[in-house]
Coordinates of N, CA and C in Angstrom, one line a residue:
M1 N 129.6 141.9 93.2 CA 129.2 141.5 91.7 C 129.0 140.0 91.7
R2 N 129.9 139.3 92.3 CA 129.9 137.8 92.2 C 128.7 137.3 92.9
R3 N 128.3 138.0 94.0 CA 127.2 137.4 94.9 C 125.9 137.7 93.9
R4 N 125.8 138.7 93.3 CA 124.7 139.0 92.5 C 124.5 137.8 91.4
H5 N 125.7 137.6 90.7 CA 125.6 136.5 89.7 C 125.2 135.1 90.3
F6 N 125.7 134.9 91.5 CA 125.5 133.7 92.1 C 124.0 133.5 92.5
L7 N 123.5 134.5 93.0 CA 122.0 134.5 93.4 C 121.1 134.5 92.1
A8 N 121.5 135.1 91.1 CA 120.9 135.0 89.9 C 120.7 133.6 89.2
G9 N 122.1 133.0 89.4 CA 122.2 131.5 88.9 C 121.3 130.6 89.6
I10 N 121.3 130.8 91.0 CA 120.3 129.9 91.9 C 118.8 130.2 91.5
A11 N 118.5 131.5 91.2 CA 117.1 131.6 91.0 C 116.8 131.1 89.7
S12 N 117.6 131.2 88.6 CA 117.5 130.5 87.4 C 117.3 129.0 87.5
A13 N 118.1 128.5 88.2 CA 118.0 126.9 88.4 C 116.6 126.5 89.0
G14 N 116.2 127.3 90.0 CA 115.0 127.0 90.7 C 113.8 127.2 89.7
L15 N 113.8 128.3 88.9 CA 112.8 128.5 87.9 C 112.7 127.4 86.8
L16 N 113.9 127.0 86.4 CA 113.9 126.0 85.4 C 113.5 124.7 85.9
G17 N 113.9 124.4 87.1 CA 113.4 123.1 87.8 C 111.9 123.1 87.9
G18 N 111.3 124.2 88.3 CA 109.9 124.3 88.6 C 109.2 124.2 87.2
A19 N 109.8 124.8 86.2 CA 109.1 124.7 84.9 C 109.2 123.2 84.4
G20 N 110.3 122.5 84.7 CA 110.3 121.3 84.2 C 109.4 120.4 84.9
L21 N 109.2 120.5 86.2 CA 108.0 119.8 87.0 C 106.6 120.0 86.4
V22 N 106.3 121.2 86.0 CA 105.0 121.5 85.4 C 105.0 120.9 84.0
A23 N 106.0 121.1 83.3 CA 105.8 120.5 81.8 C 105.8 119.0 81.8
T24 N 106.3 118.3 82.8 CA 106.3 116.9 82.8 C 105.2 116.4 83.6
G25 N 104.3 117.2 84.2 CA 103.2 116.8 85.0 C 103.5 116.2 86.3
N26 N 104.6 116.7 86.8 CA 105.1 116.3 88.2 C 105.0 117.3 89.2
A27 N 104.2 118.5 88.8 CA 104.1 119.5 89.9 C 103.3 119.1 91.1
P28 N 103.6 119.6 92.2 CA 102.9 119.1 93.5 C 101.4 119.5 93.5
A29 N 100.6 118.8 94.1 CA 99.2 119.1 94.2 C 98.9 120.5 94.8
A30 N 99.9 120.9 95.7 CA 99.8 122.3 96.3 C 99.7 123.3 95.2
L31 N 100.2 123.0 94.1 CA 100.3 124.1 92.9 C 98.9 124.0 92.2
G32 N 98.1 123.0 92.6 CA 96.9 122.9 91.9 C 96.8 122.1 90.6
F33 N 97.7 121.3 90.4 CA 97.9 120.4 89.2 C 97.4 119.0 89.6
G34 N 96.2 118.7 89.3 CA 95.8 117.3 89.5 C 95.5 117.0 90.8
D35 N 94.7 116.0 91.2 CA 94.4 115.6 92.5 C 95.5 115.3 93.4
D36 N 96.5 114.5 92.8 CA 97.6 114.0 93.5 C 98.9 114.4 92.9
G37 N 98.9 115.6 92.2 CA 100.1 116.0 91.7 C 100.4 115.8 90.3
T38 N 99.6 115.0 89.7 CA 99.8 114.7 88.2 C 98.5 114.8 87.4
E39 N 98.6 115.1 86.1 CA 97.5 115.1 85.4 C 97.4 113.7 84.7
P40 N 96.1 113.2 84.3 CA 96.1 112.0 83.6 C 97.0 112.1 82.2
V41 N 97.6 110.9 82.0 CA 98.3 110.8 80.7 C 97.3 110.6 79.6
N42 N 97.4 111.4 78.5 CA 96.6 111.3 77.3 C 96.9 110.0 76.7
P43 N 95.8 109.2 76.4 CA 96.0 107.8 75.8 C 96.7 107.8 74.4
T44 N 97.5 106.8 74.4 CA 98.3 106.7 73.1 C 97.9 105.2 72.7
T45 N 97.6 105.0 71.4 CA 97.3 103.7 70.8 C 98.6 103.4 70.0
I46 N 99.1 102.1 70.3 CA 100.3 101.6 69.6 C 100.0 100.1 69.2
R47 N 100.9 99.7 68.3 CA 100.7 98.4 67.6 C 101.2 97.4 68.5
T48 N 100.5 96.2 68.7 CA 101.0 95.1 69.4 C 101.8 94.1 68.6
V49 N 102.6 93.3 69.1 CA 103.4 92.3 68.4 C 102.8 91.0 68.7
D50 N 102.7 90.2 67.5 CA 102.3 88.8 67.5 C 103.3 88.0 68.1
A51 N 103.3 87.7 69.5 CA 104.2 86.9 70.3 C 103.6 86.2 71.4
P52 N 104.2 85.2 71.9 CA 103.4 84.5 73.0 C 102.8 85.3 74.0
G53 N 101.4 85.0 74.3 CA 100.8 85.7 75.3 C 100.2 87.1 74.7
S54 N 100.6 87.5 73.6 CA 100.3 88.7 73.0 C 99.4 88.4 71.8
R55 N 99.2 89.5 71.0 CA 98.3 89.4 69.7 C 98.7 90.4 68.9
D56 N 98.6 90.2 67.6 CA 98.6 91.4 66.6 C 97.4 92.1 66.6
G57 N 97.6 93.4 66.7 CA 96.6 94.5 66.7 C 97.1 95.8 67.4
K58 N 96.2 96.4 68.2 CA 96.5 97.6 68.9 C 96.1 97.6 70.3
V59 N 96.8 98.5 71.1 CA 96.5 98.6 72.5 C 96.5 100.1 72.9
T60 N 95.7 100.5 73.7 CA 95.6 101.9 74.0 C 96.1 102.0 75.5
I61 N 97.1 102.9 75.7 CA 97.6 103.0 77.1 C 97.6 104.4 77.5
P62 N 97.1 104.8 78.6 CA 96.6 103.9 79.6 C 95.2 103.4 79.2
A63 N 94.8 102.3 79.8 CA 93.5 101.7 79.5 C 92.4 102.6 80.2
T64 N 91.3 102.7 79.6 CA 90.1 103.5 79.9 C 89.6 102.8 81.1
G65 N 89.6 103.6 82.4 CA 88.8 103.0 83.5 C 89.5 101.8 84.1
Q66 N 90.7 101.4 83.8 CA 91.5 100.4 84.3 C 92.9 100.7 84.7
P67 N 93.3 100.3 85.8 CA 94.9 100.5 86.1 C 95.7 99.7 85.0
T68 N 96.9 100.4 84.8 CA 97.8 99.9 83.7 C 99.1 99.9 84.2
F69 N 99.8 98.7 83.8 CA 101.3 98.7 84.1 C 101.9 98.5 83.0
V70 N 103.0 99.2 82.7 CA 103.9 99.3 81.5 C 105.3 99.1 81.7
D71 N 105.9 98.0 81.2 CA 107.2 97.7 81.3 C 107.9 98.2 79.9
F72 N 108.9 99.1 79.9 CA 109.5 99.6 78.8 C 110.9 98.8 78.8
F73 N 111.1 98.1 77.5 CA 112.3 97.2 77.4 C 112.9 97.4 76.0
G74 N 114.0 96.9 75.8 CA 114.7 96.8 74.4 C 115.3 95.5 74.3
T75 N 115.3 95.0 73.1 CA 115.8 93.6 72.8 C 117.4 93.6 72.9
W76 N 118.0 94.8 73.0 CA 119.4 95.0 73.0 C 119.9 95.2 74.5
C77 N 118.9 95.3 75.5 CA 119.1 95.6 76.8 C 119.3 94.5 77.7
A78 N 120.6 94.2 78.3 CA 120.8 93.1 79.1 C 120.1 93.2 80.4
P79 N 119.9 94.4 81.1 CA 119.1 94.5 82.3 C 117.6 94.1 82.1
C80 N 117.1 94.3 80.8 CA 115.8 94.0 80.5 C 115.6 92.5 80.5
I81 N 116.7 91.7 80.0 CA 116.6 90.3 80.3 C 116.5 89.9 81.6
E82 N 117.3 90.5 82.5 CA 117.5 90.2 83.8 C 116.1 90.6 84.5
Q83 N 115.4 91.5 84.1 CA 114.1 91.9 84.7 C 112.9 90.9 84.3
M84 N 113.0 90.1 83.2 CA 111.9 89.3 82.8 C 111.5 88.3 83.7
P85 N 112.2 87.5 84.5 CA 111.7 86.6 85.5 C 110.7 87.3 86.5
A86 N 111.2 88.4 87.0 CA 110.3 89.3 87.9 C 109.0 89.6 87.3
L87 N 109.1 90.0 86.0 CA 107.9 90.6 85.4 C 106.9 89.3 85.2
R88 N 107.5 88.1 84.9 CA 106.7 86.9 84.7 C 106.0 86.6 85.9
E89 N 106.7 86.6 87.1 CA 106.0 86.4 88.4 C 105.0 87.5 88.8
A90 N 105.3 88.7 88.5 CA 104.4 89.7 88.9 C 103.2 89.7 88.0
E91 N 103.3 89.5 86.7 CA 102.2 89.2 85.9 C 101.3 88.1 86.3
A92 N 101.9 86.9 86.7 CA 101.1 85.9 87.2 C 100.5 86.1 88.4
R93 N 101.0 86.8 89.2 CA 100.3 87.3 90.6 C 99.3 88.3 90.5
I94 N 99.4 89.3 89.5 CA 98.5 90.4 89.6 C 98.0 90.8 88.2
G95 N 98.4 90.2 87.1 CA 98.0 90.5 85.8 C 96.6 90.6 85.4
D96 N 95.9 89.9 86.3 CA 94.4 89.9 85.9 C 93.7 91.4 86.4
E97 N 94.3 92.0 87.3 CA 93.8 93.1 87.8 C 94.1 94.4 87.1
V98 N 95.1 94.3 86.2 CA 95.6 95.5 85.5 C 95.9 95.2 84.1
L99 N 95.9 96.2 83.3 CA 96.3 96.0 81.9 C 97.8 95.9 82.0
F100 N 98.4 94.7 81.8 CA 99.9 94.4 81.9 C 100.5 94.3 80.6
V101 N 101.4 95.3 80.3 CA 102.0 95.3 78.8 C 103.5 95.7 78.9
S102 N 104.2 95.0 78.1 CA 105.7 95.5 77.9 C 105.7 96.2 76.5
V103 N 106.5 97.2 76.4 CA 106.6 98.0 75.3 C 108.1 98.3 75.0
T104 N 108.4 98.1 73.7 CA 109.7 98.4 73.2 C 109.5 99.7 72.2
T105 N 110.5 100.6 72.3 CA 110.6 101.8 71.4 C 111.3 101.6 70.2
E106 N 111.9 100.3 70.0 CA 112.6 99.9 68.7 C 111.6 100.1 67.5
D107 N 112.3 100.3 66.4 CA 111.7 100.4 65.0 C 111.1 99.2 64.5
V108 N 110.1 98.5 65.3 CA 109.6 97.3 64.8 C 108.9 97.5 63.5
G109 N 109.3 96.5 62.6 CA 108.6 96.6 61.3 C 109.6 97.5 60.4
G110 N 110.5 98.0 60.9 CA 111.5 98.9 60.2 C 112.9 98.3 60.3
S111 N 113.7 98.9 61.1 CA 115.2 98.3 61.3 C 115.1 97.0 62.1
V112 N 114.1 96.9 62.9 CA 114.0 95.7 63.8 C 112.7 94.9 63.3
S113 N 112.8 93.5 62.9 CA 111.7 92.9 62.5 C 110.7 92.6 63.6
E114 N 109.5 92.4 63.3 CA 108.5 91.9 64.4 C 109.1 90.5 64.8
E115 N 109.7 89.7 64.0 CA 110.1 88.3 64.2 C 111.2 88.4 65.4
T116 N 112.0 89.4 65.2 CA 113.2 89.6 66.2 C 112.7 89.8 67.6
V117 N 111.6 90.7 67.6 CA 111.0 90.9 69.0 C 110.3 89.7 69.4
A118 N 109.5 89.0 68.5 CA 108.8 87.8 69.0 C 109.7 86.7 69.5
D119 N 110.9 86.5 68.8 CA 111.9 85.6 69.2 C 112.5 86.0 70.5
W120 N 112.9 87.3 70.7 CA 113.4 87.7 72.0 C 112.4 87.4 73.0
W121 N 111.1 87.8 72.8 CA 110.0 87.5 73.8 C 109.9 86.1 74.2
R122 N 110.0 85.2 73.2 CA 109.8 83.8 73.4 C 111.1 83.3 74.3
E123 N 112.3 83.7 73.8 CA 113.5 83.3 74.5 C 113.6 83.6 76.0
N124 N 113.0 84.8 76.2 CA 113.0 85.3 77.6 C 111.6 85.2 78.4
G125 N 110.9 84.2 77.9 CA 109.7 83.9 78.7 C 108.6 84.9 78.8
G126 N 108.4 85.7 77.9 CA 107.3 86.7 77.8 C 106.0 86.0 77.5
D127 N 104.9 86.2 78.2 CA 103.7 85.6 78.0 C 102.5 86.6 78.4
W128 N 102.8 87.7 78.0 CA 101.6 88.8 78.2 C 101.8 89.7 77.0
L129 N 100.9 90.7 77.0 CA 100.9 91.6 75.9 C 102.1 92.4 75.7
V130 N 102.5 92.4 74.5 CA 103.8 93.1 74.1 C 103.5 94.0 72.9
A131 N 104.1 95.4 72.9 CA 103.7 96.3 72.0 C 104.9 97.0 71.4
A132 N 104.8 97.8 70.4 CA 105.9 98.6 69.9 C 105.6 100.0 69.8
D133 N 106.2 100.9 70.4 CA 106.0 102.4 70.4 C 107.1 102.9 69.6
V134 N 106.9 102.7 68.2 CA 108.1 103.0 67.4 C 108.3 104.5 67.2
T135 N 107.3 105.3 67.5 CA 107.6 106.8 67.5 C 108.0 107.3 68.8
A136 N 108.0 106.5 69.8 CA 108.4 106.8 71.2 C 107.5 107.8 71.8
E137 N 106.3 108.0 71.3 CA 105.4 108.9 71.8 C 104.9 108.6 73.2
L138 N 104.7 107.4 73.4 CA 104.1 107.0 74.7 C 105.3 107.1 75.8
A139 N 106.4 106.7 75.4 CA 107.6 106.8 76.3 C 107.9 108.3 76.6
A140 N 107.8 109.1 75.7 CA 107.9 110.6 76.0 C 106.9 111.0 77.0
K141 N 105.6 110.7 76.8 CA 104.5 111.0 77.8 C 104.8 110.5 79.2
L142 N 105.4 109.3 79.3 CA 105.7 108.8 80.6 C 107.1 109.0 81.1
N143 N 107.9 109.8 80.4 CA 109.3 110.3 80.9 C 110.2 109.1 81.0
V144 N 110.1 108.3 80.1 CA 111.0 107.1 80.1 C 112.5 107.6 79.7
G145 N 113.5 107.4 80.6 CA 114.8 107.9 80.4 C 115.9 106.7 80.3
G146 N 115.4 105.6 80.6 CA 116.3 104.5 80.5 C 115.6 103.1 80.5
Y147 N 116.3 102.0 80.5 CA 115.6 100.7 80.2 C 116.3 99.7 81.2
P148 N 115.6 98.9 81.9 CA 114.0 98.8 81.8 C 113.5 99.9 82.7
T149 N 112.2 100.3 82.3 CA 111.4 101.4 83.0 C 110.1 100.7 83.3
A150 N 109.7 100.8 84.5 CA 108.3 100.3 85.0 C 107.5 101.6 85.3
V151 N 106.2 101.6 84.9 CA 105.3 102.6 85.0 C 103.9 102.1 85.5
A152 N 103.5 102.5 86.6 CA 102.1 102.1 87.0 C 101.1 103.2 87.1
L153 N 100.1 103.1 86.3 CA 99.1 104.1 86.3 C 97.8 103.7 86.9
D154 N 97.1 104.6 87.5 CA 95.8 104.3 88.2 C 94.7 104.3 87.1
A155 N 93.5 104.0 87.6 CA 92.4 103.8 86.6 C 91.9 105.2 86.0
T156 N 92.5 106.2 86.5 CA 92.2 107.5 85.9 C 93.3 108.0 84.9
G157 N 94.3 107.1 84.8 CA 95.3 107.4 83.8 C 96.4 108.2 84.3
R158 N 96.6 108.4 85.7 CA 97.6 109.2 86.4 C 98.6 108.2 86.8
V159 N 99.9 108.7 86.5 CA 101.1 107.9 86.9 C 101.3 108.0 88.4
Q160 N 101.2 106.7 89.0 CA 101.3 106.7 90.4 C 102.8 106.1 90.8
W161 N 103.5 105.6 90.0 CA 104.8 105.1 90.2 C 105.5 104.9 89.0
S162 N 106.8 105.2 89.0 CA 107.6 105.1 87.8 C 109.1 105.0 88.2
D163 N 109.9 104.0 87.8 CA 111.2 103.9 88.2 C 112.1 103.0 87.1
T164 N 113.3 103.4 86.9 CA 114.1 102.7 85.9 C 115.0 101.8 86.7
G165 N 115.3 100.7 86.1 CA 116.1 99.7 86.7 C 115.5 98.3 86.8
V166 N 116.1 97.4 87.4 CA 115.7 96.0 87.6 C 114.9 96.1 89.0
H167 N 113.8 95.4 89.1 CA 113.1 95.2 90.3 C 112.8 93.8 90.5
T168 N 112.5 93.5 91.9 CA 112.1 92.0 92.2 C 110.6 92.1 92.0
A169 N 110.0 90.8 91.9 CA 108.6 90.7 91.7 C 107.8 91.2 92.8
D170 N 108.3 91.1 94.0 CA 107.6 91.7 95.2 C 107.6 93.3 95.1
E171 N 108.6 93.8 94.6 CA 108.6 95.3 94.5 C 107.5 95.7 93.5
L172 N 107.5 95.1 92.4 CA 106.7 95.3 91.2 C 105.1 95.2 91.7
V173 N 104.8 94.0 92.3 CA 103.5 93.7 92.9 C 103.1 94.8 94.0
T174 N 103.9 95.2 94.8 CA 103.6 96.1 95.8 C 103.3 97.4 95.2
K175 N 104.0 97.9 94.2 CA 103.7 99.2 93.5 C 102.6 99.2 92.8
I176 N 102.3 97.9 92.1 CA 101.0 97.9 91.3 C 99.8 97.8 92.3
Q177 N 100.0 97.2 93.2 CA 98.8 97.0 94.2 C 98.5 98.3 94.9
A178 N 99.5 99.2 95.1 CA 99.3 100.5 95.6 C 98.5 101.4 94.7
T179 N 98.7 101.0 93.4 CA 98.1 101.9 92.3 C 96.5 101.4 92.3
L180 N 96.3 100.2 92.5 CA 94.9 99.6 92.5 C 94.1 100.2 93.6
E181 N 94.7 100.6 94.7 CA 94.0 101.1 95.9 C 93.7 102.5 95.7
R182 N 94.2 103.3 94.6 CA 93.8 104.7 94.5 C 92.5 104.9 93.7

């Protein structure tokens, strides 16, 4: 009896894990999902923040026909501050080749003022496009589970690399360049 329960548990875990891969778009190409194992991410338009290197308006991620790099951060996140110098260097080295944008999921315009984000951006040397995903729709589509999270999408809108944590500029540039080659 115990063996049967054990085997049923193992089978259930495998079924749930496989369903999770399919639901998040991470099923292997062998299963017939996308050319490289992922489906393109449906574009999401979010509001940008008027801050150094940015502008007030909107941005659509992923960009149509252009590789896109997204850094998810929070103004309350100490590792996000630690990540900023590497992001600055990576953006300076490769930012012309991709849509390079940092995104916060904070309630900008609500519980967090746009000034708070712009001040944080200025204090930490941000000088590229910054936007607010206040509904976390984009974060959900890109499976963001922690901060900071870096995501590189190819020109077709497929996620080619995603990782949580602090990275060096060399790591970021290497992963973004790999995306450009696809």
